[in-house]
Coordinates of N, CA and C in Angstrom, one line a residue:
M1 N -10.4 -16.7 8.4 CA -9.6 -16.0 7.4 C -8.2 -16.6 7.3
I2 N -7.7 -16.7 6.1 CA -6.4 -17.4 5.9 C -5.2 -16.7 6.6
F3 N -5.3 -15.4 6.7 CA -4.1 -14.7 7.3 C -4.0 -15.0 8.8
K4 N -5.2 -15.3 9.5 CA -5.1 -15.7 10.9 C -4.4 -17.1 11.0
V5 N -4.7 -18.0 10.0 CA -4.1 -19.3 10.0 C -2.6 -19.2 9.8
L6 N -2.2 -18.4 8.8 CA -0.8 -18.2 8.4 C 0.0 -17.6 9.6
A7 N -0.7 -16.8 10.4 CA 0.0 -16.1 11.5 C 0.2 -17.0 12.8
K8 N -0.4 -18.2 12.8 CA -0.4 -19.1 13.9 C 1.0 -19.7 14.1
K9 N 1.3 -20.0 15.3 CA 2.6 -20.7 15.7 C 2.6 -22.0 15.0
F10 N 3.8 -22.3 14.4 CA 4.1 -23.6 13.8 C 3.7 -23.7 12.4
V11 N 2.8 -22.9 11.9 CA 2.3 -23.0 10.5 C 3.4 -22.9 9.5
R12 N 4.2 -21.8 9.6 CA 5.3 -21.6 8.6 C 6.3 -22.8 8.7
E13 N 6.6 -23.2 9.9 CA 7.6 -24.3 10.1 C 7.1 -25.6 9.5
I14 N 5.8 -25.9 9.6 CA 5.2 -27.1 9.0 C 5.3 -27.0 7.5
L15 N 4.9 -25.9 7.0 CA 4.9 -25.8 5.5 C 6.3 -25.9 5.0
E16 N 7.3 -25.3 5.6 CA 8.6 -25.4 5.2 C 9.2 -26.8 5.3
M17 N 8.8 -27.5 6.4 CA 9.2 -28.8 6.6 C 8.7 -29.8 5.5
L18 N 7.5 -29.5 5.0 CA 6.9 -30.4 4.0 C 7.3 -30.0 2.6
E19 N 7.9 -28.8 2.4 CA 8.1 -28.3 1.1 C 9.0 -29.2 0.2
N20 N 10.0 -29.8 0.8 CA 11.0 -30.6 0.0 C 10.9 -32.1 0.2
V21 N 9.8 -32.5 0.8 CA 9.6 -34.0 1.0 C 8.3 -34.4 0.4
D22 N 8.1 -35.6 0.1 CA 6.8 -36.1 -0.5 C 5.7 -36.0 0.6
E23 N 6.0 -36.5 1.8 CA 5.1 -36.5 2.8 C 5.8 -36.9 4.2
M24 N 5.1 -36.5 5.2 CA 5.6 -36.9 6.6 C 4.4 -37.3 7.4
Y25 N 4.7 -38.3 8.3 CA 3.5 -38.7 9.2 C 3.5 -37.9 10.4
F26 N 2.4 -37.9 11.1 CA 2.0 -37.0 12.2 C 3.2 -37.0 13.3
S27 N 3.6 -38.2 13.7 CA 4.6 -38.3 14.7 C 5.9 -37.6 14.3
E28 N 6.3 -37.7 13.1 CA 7.5 -37.0 12.6 C 7.4 -35.5 12.7
I29 N 6.3 -35.0 12.3 CA 6.1 -33.6 12.4 C 6.1 -33.1 13.9
M30 N 5.4 -33.9 14.7 CA 5.3 -33.5 16.1 C 6.7 -33.5 16.8
N31 N 7.5 -34.5 16.5 CA 8.8 -34.6 17.1 C 9.7 -33.5 16.6
K32 N 9.6 -33.1 15.3 CA 10.5 -32.1 14.8 C 10.1 -30.7 15.4
L33 N 8.8 -30.5 15.7 CA 8.4 -29.3 16.3 C 8.6 -29.3 17.8
N34 N 8.8 -30.5 18.4 CA 9.0 -30.6 19.8 C 7.9 -30.0 20.7
T35 N 6.7 -30.3 20.3 CA 5.5 -29.8 21.0 C 4.5 -30.9 21.2
H36 N 3.3 -30.5 21.8 CA 2.3 -31.5 22.2 C 1.5 -32.0 21.0
Q37 N 1.0 -33.2 21.2 CA 0.2 -33.8 20.1 C -1.1 -33.0 19.8
G38 N -1.7 -32.5 20.8 CA -3.0 -31.7 20.6 C -2.7 -30.4 19.8
T39 N -1.6 -29.7 20.1 CA -1.2 -28.5 19.4 C -1.0 -28.8 17.9
V40 N -0.2 -29.8 17.6 CA 0.1 -30.2 16.3 C -1.1 -30.7 15.5
G41 N -2.0 -31.4 16.2 CA -3.2 -31.9 15.6 C -4.1 -30.8 15.2
R42 N -4.3 -29.8 16.0 CA -5.1 -28.6 15.7 C -4.6 -27.8 14.5
V43 N -3.3 -27.6 14.5 CA -2.7 -26.8 13.4 C -2.8 -27.6 12.1
L44 N -2.4 -28.9 12.1 CA -2.5 -29.7 10.9 C -4.0 -29.7 10.4
G45 N -4.9 -29.9 11.3 CA -6.3 -29.9 10.9 C -6.7 -28.6 10.2
E46 N -6.3 -27.5 10.7 CA -6.6 -26.2 10.1 C -5.9 -26.1 8.7
L47 N -4.7 -26.5 8.6 CA -4.0 -26.5 7.3 C -4.7 -27.3 6.3
V48 N -5.2 -28.5 6.7 CA -6.0 -29.3 5.8 C -7.3 -28.7 5.4
D49 N -8.0 -28.1 6.4 CA -9.2 -27.4 6.1 C -9.1 -26.2 5.1
Y50 N -7.9 -25.6 5.1 CA -7.7 -24.5 4.2 C -6.9 -24.9 2.9
N51 N -6.8 -26.2 2.8 CA -6.2 -26.8 1.6 C -4.7 -26.4 1.4
L52 N -4.1 -26.2 2.5 CA -2.6 -25.9 2.5 C -1.8 -27.2 2.6
L53 N -2.5 -28.2 3.2 CA -1.9 -29.5 3.3 C -3.0 -30.5 2.8
S54 N -2.5 -31.7 2.4 CA -3.4 -32.8 2.2 C -3.0 -33.9 3.1
K55 N -4.0 -34.8 3.4 CA -3.7 -35.9 4.4 C -4.2 -37.2 3.8
R56 N -3.5 -38.2 4.2 CA -3.9 -39.6 3.8 C -3.6 -40.5 5.0
E57 N -4.5 -41.5 5.1 CA -4.3 -42.5 6.2 C -3.8 -43.8 5.6
D58 N -2.8 -44.3 6.2 CA -2.2 -45.6 5.8 C -2.9 -46.7 6.5
E59 N -3.7 -47.5 5.8 CA -4.5 -48.6 6.4 C -3.8 -49.9 6.2
E60 N -2.9 -50.3 7.0 CA -2.2 -51.5 6.9 C -2.7 -52.6 7.9
G61 N -3.9 -52.5 8.3 CA -4.5 -53.5 9.2 C -3.9 -53.3 10.6
K62 N -3.3 -52.2 10.9 CA -2.8 -52.0 12.3 C -3.9 -51.4 13.1
K63 N -3.7 -51.4 14.5 CA -4.7 -50.8 15.3 C -4.8 -49.3 15.1
L64 N -3.7 -48.7 15.0 CA -3.7 -47.2 14.7 C -3.1 -47.0 13.3
N65 N -3.8 -46.3 12.5 CA -3.3 -46.0 11.1 C -2.4 -44.8 11.2
K66 N -1.4 -44.8 10.4 CA -0.5 -43.6 10.3 C -1.2 -42.6 9.4
T67 N -1.1 -41.4 9.8 CA -1.7 -40.3 9.0 C -0.5 -39.5 8.4
Y68 N -0.5 -39.4 7.1 CA 0.6 -38.7 6.4 C 0.1 -37.4 5.9
Y69 N 1.0 -36.4 5.9 CA 0.6 -35.0 5.4 C 1.6 -34.6 4.3
S70 N 1.1 -33.9 3.3 CA 1.9 -33.4 2.2 C 1.4 -32.0 1.9
I71 N 2.3 -31.2 1.4 CA 2.0 -29.8 1.0 C 1.2 -29.7 -0.3
T72 N 0.3 -28.9 -0.4 CA -0.5 -28.7 -1.7 C 0.1 -27.5 -2.4
D73 N -0.4 -27.3 -3.6 CA 0.0 -26.1 -4.4 C -0.4 -24.8 -3.6
D74 N -1.6 -24.8 -2.9 CA -1.9 -23.6 -2.1 C -0.9 -23.4 -1.0
G75 N -0.4 -24.5 -0.4 CA 0.5 -24.4 0.6 C 1.8 -23.8 0.1
R76 N 2.2 -24.2 -1.1 CA 3.5 -23.6 -1.7 C 3.3 -22.1 -1.9
E77 N 2.1 -21.7 -2.3 CA 1.8 -20.3 -2.5 C 1.8 -19.6 -1.2
A78 N 1.4 -20.2 -0.1 CA 1.5 -19.6 1.2 C 2.9 -19.3 1.6
L79 N 3.8 -20.2 1.2 CA 5.2 -20.0 1.5 C 5.8 -18.8 0.7
E80 N 5.3 -18.6 -0.5 CA 5.7 -17.4 -1.2 C 5.2 -16.1 -0.5
F81 N 4.0 -16.2 0.2 CA 3.6 -15.1 1.0 C 4.6 -14.8 2.1
Y82 N 5.0 -15.8 2.8 CA 6.0 -15.6 3.9 C 7.3 -14.9 3.3
E83 N 7.7 -15.4 2.1 CA 8.9 -14.8 1.5 C 8.7 -13.4 1.2
Y84 N 7.6 -13.0 0.7 CA 7.2 -11.7 0.3 C 7.2 -10.8 1.6
A85 N 6.6 -11.3 2.7 CA 6.5 -10.6 3.9 C 7.9 -10.3 4.5
D86 N 8.8 -11.3 4.3 CA 10.2 -11.2 4.8 C 10.9 -10.1 4.0
R87 N 10.7 -10.1 2.7 CA 11.3 -9.0 1.8 C 10.8 -7.6 2.2
M88 N 9.5 -7.5 2.5 CA 8.9 -6.2 2.9 C 9.5 -5.8 4.2
E89 N 9.7 -6.7 5.2 CA 10.2 -6.3 6.5 C 11.7 -5.9 6.4
N90 N 12.4 -6.6 5.6 CA 13.8 -6.3 5.4 C 14.0 -4.9 4.7
S91 N 13.1 -4.6 3.7 CA 13.1 -3.4 3.0 C 12.8 -2.2 4.0
R92 N 11.8 -2.4 4.8 CA 11.4 -1.4 5.8 C 12.6 -1.1 6.8
K93 N 13.3 -2.2 7.2 CA 14.4 -2.0 8.1 C 15.6 -1.3 7.4
S94 N 15.8 -1.6 6.1 CA 17.0 -1.0 5.4 C 16.8 0.5 5.1
K95 N 15.6 0.9 5.1 CA 15.3 2.4 4.8 C 16.0 3.2 5.9
F96 N 16.0 2.7 7.1 CA 16.6 3.5 8.2 C 18.0 3.0 8.5
H97 N 18.6 2.2 7.7 CA 19.9 1.7 8.1 C 21.0 2.3 7.2
N98 N 21.0 3.6 7.2 CA 22.0 4.4 6.4 C 23.0 5.0 7.3
E99 N 24.2 5.1 6.8 CA 25.3 5.7 7.5 C 25.2 7.2 7.3
I100 N 25.3 8.0 8.4 CA 25.1 9.4 8.4 C 26.5 10.0 8.7
K101 N 27.0 10.9 7.8 CA 28.3 11.5 8.0 C 28.0 13.0 8.1
G102 N 28.7 13.7 9.0 CA 28.6 15.2 9.1 C 29.5 15.7 10.1
N103 N 29.4 17.0 10.3 CA 30.2 17.7 11.2 C 29.6 17.6 12.6
V104 N 30.5 17.7 13.6 CA 30.0 17.7 15.0 C 29.0 18.8 15.2
G105 N 27.9 18.5 15.9 CA 27.0 19.6 16.1 C 25.9 19.6 15.0
Q106 N 26.0 18.8 14.0 CA 25.0 18.8 13.0 C 23.7 18.2 13.6
V107 N 22.5 18.9 13.2 CA 21.2 18.4 13.7 C 20.6 17.6 12.6
I108 N 20.1 16.4 13.0 CA 19.4 15.6 12.0 C 18.0 15.3 12.5
N109 N 17.0 15.6 11.7 CA 15.6 15.4 12.1 C 15.1 14.2 11.3
I110 N 14.6 13.2 12.0 CA 14.0 12.0 11.3 C 12.6 11.8 11.9
D111 N 11.7 11.8 11.0 CA 10.3 11.6 11.4 C 9.9 10.2 11.2
K112 N 9.1 9.7 12.1 CA 8.5 8.3 12.0 C 9.6 7.3 11.8
A113 N 10.6 7.3 12.6 CA 11.7 6.3 12.4 C 11.6 5.3 13.6
E114 N 10.5 4.6 13.6 CA 10.2 3.5 14.6 C 11.3 2.5 14.6
G115 N 11.9 2.2 15.7 CA 12.9 1.2 15.8 C 14.3 1.6 15.2
L116 N 14.5 2.9 15.0 CA 15.7 3.5 14.4 C 16.8 3.3 15.4
E117 N 18.0 2.9 14.9 CA 19.2 2.7 15.7 C 20.3 3.6 15.0
I118 N 20.9 4.5 15.7 CA 22.0 5.3 15.1 C 23.2 5.0 15.9
N119 N 24.3 4.6 15.2 CA 25.6 4.4 15.8 C 26.5 5.5 15.4
F120 N 27.1 6.1 16.4 CA 28.1 7.2 16.1 C 29.5 6.7 16.2
K121 N 30.3 7.0 15.2 CA 31.7 6.6 15.2 C 32.5 7.9 15.2
K122 N 33.6 7.8 15.9 CA 34.6 8.9 15.9 C 35.4 8.8 14.6
G123 N 35.4 10.0 13.9 CA 36.1 10.0 12.6 C 37.6 10.1 12.8
N124 N 38.3 10.0 11.7 CA 39.8 10.2 11.7 C 40.2 11.6 11.9

């Protein structure tokens, strides 16, 4: 399922990394993420399988070909999903980020306010 892939570590970072460049080769991506080759290889493989990235191999007669990755249109749409999720999360947080003014001793009932933070300030 695509949501499982999008929730994996490094997926968003890789898509954002490739968003504004033509392509990057495997070692560049691995170095920027500062993680192991196997981890990057698995994530890149899944992104290619889901058509979020495309890959090409540079065959210049070297022993090891360089593998280049670029973002696809589907990958750009996945980035829009992350932006939407960020907006939803910020909206949820802002619903409970209101300043409450009242007299001392006022009782305030708030239902279902998970993660609510209330700061009390002494008035003038």
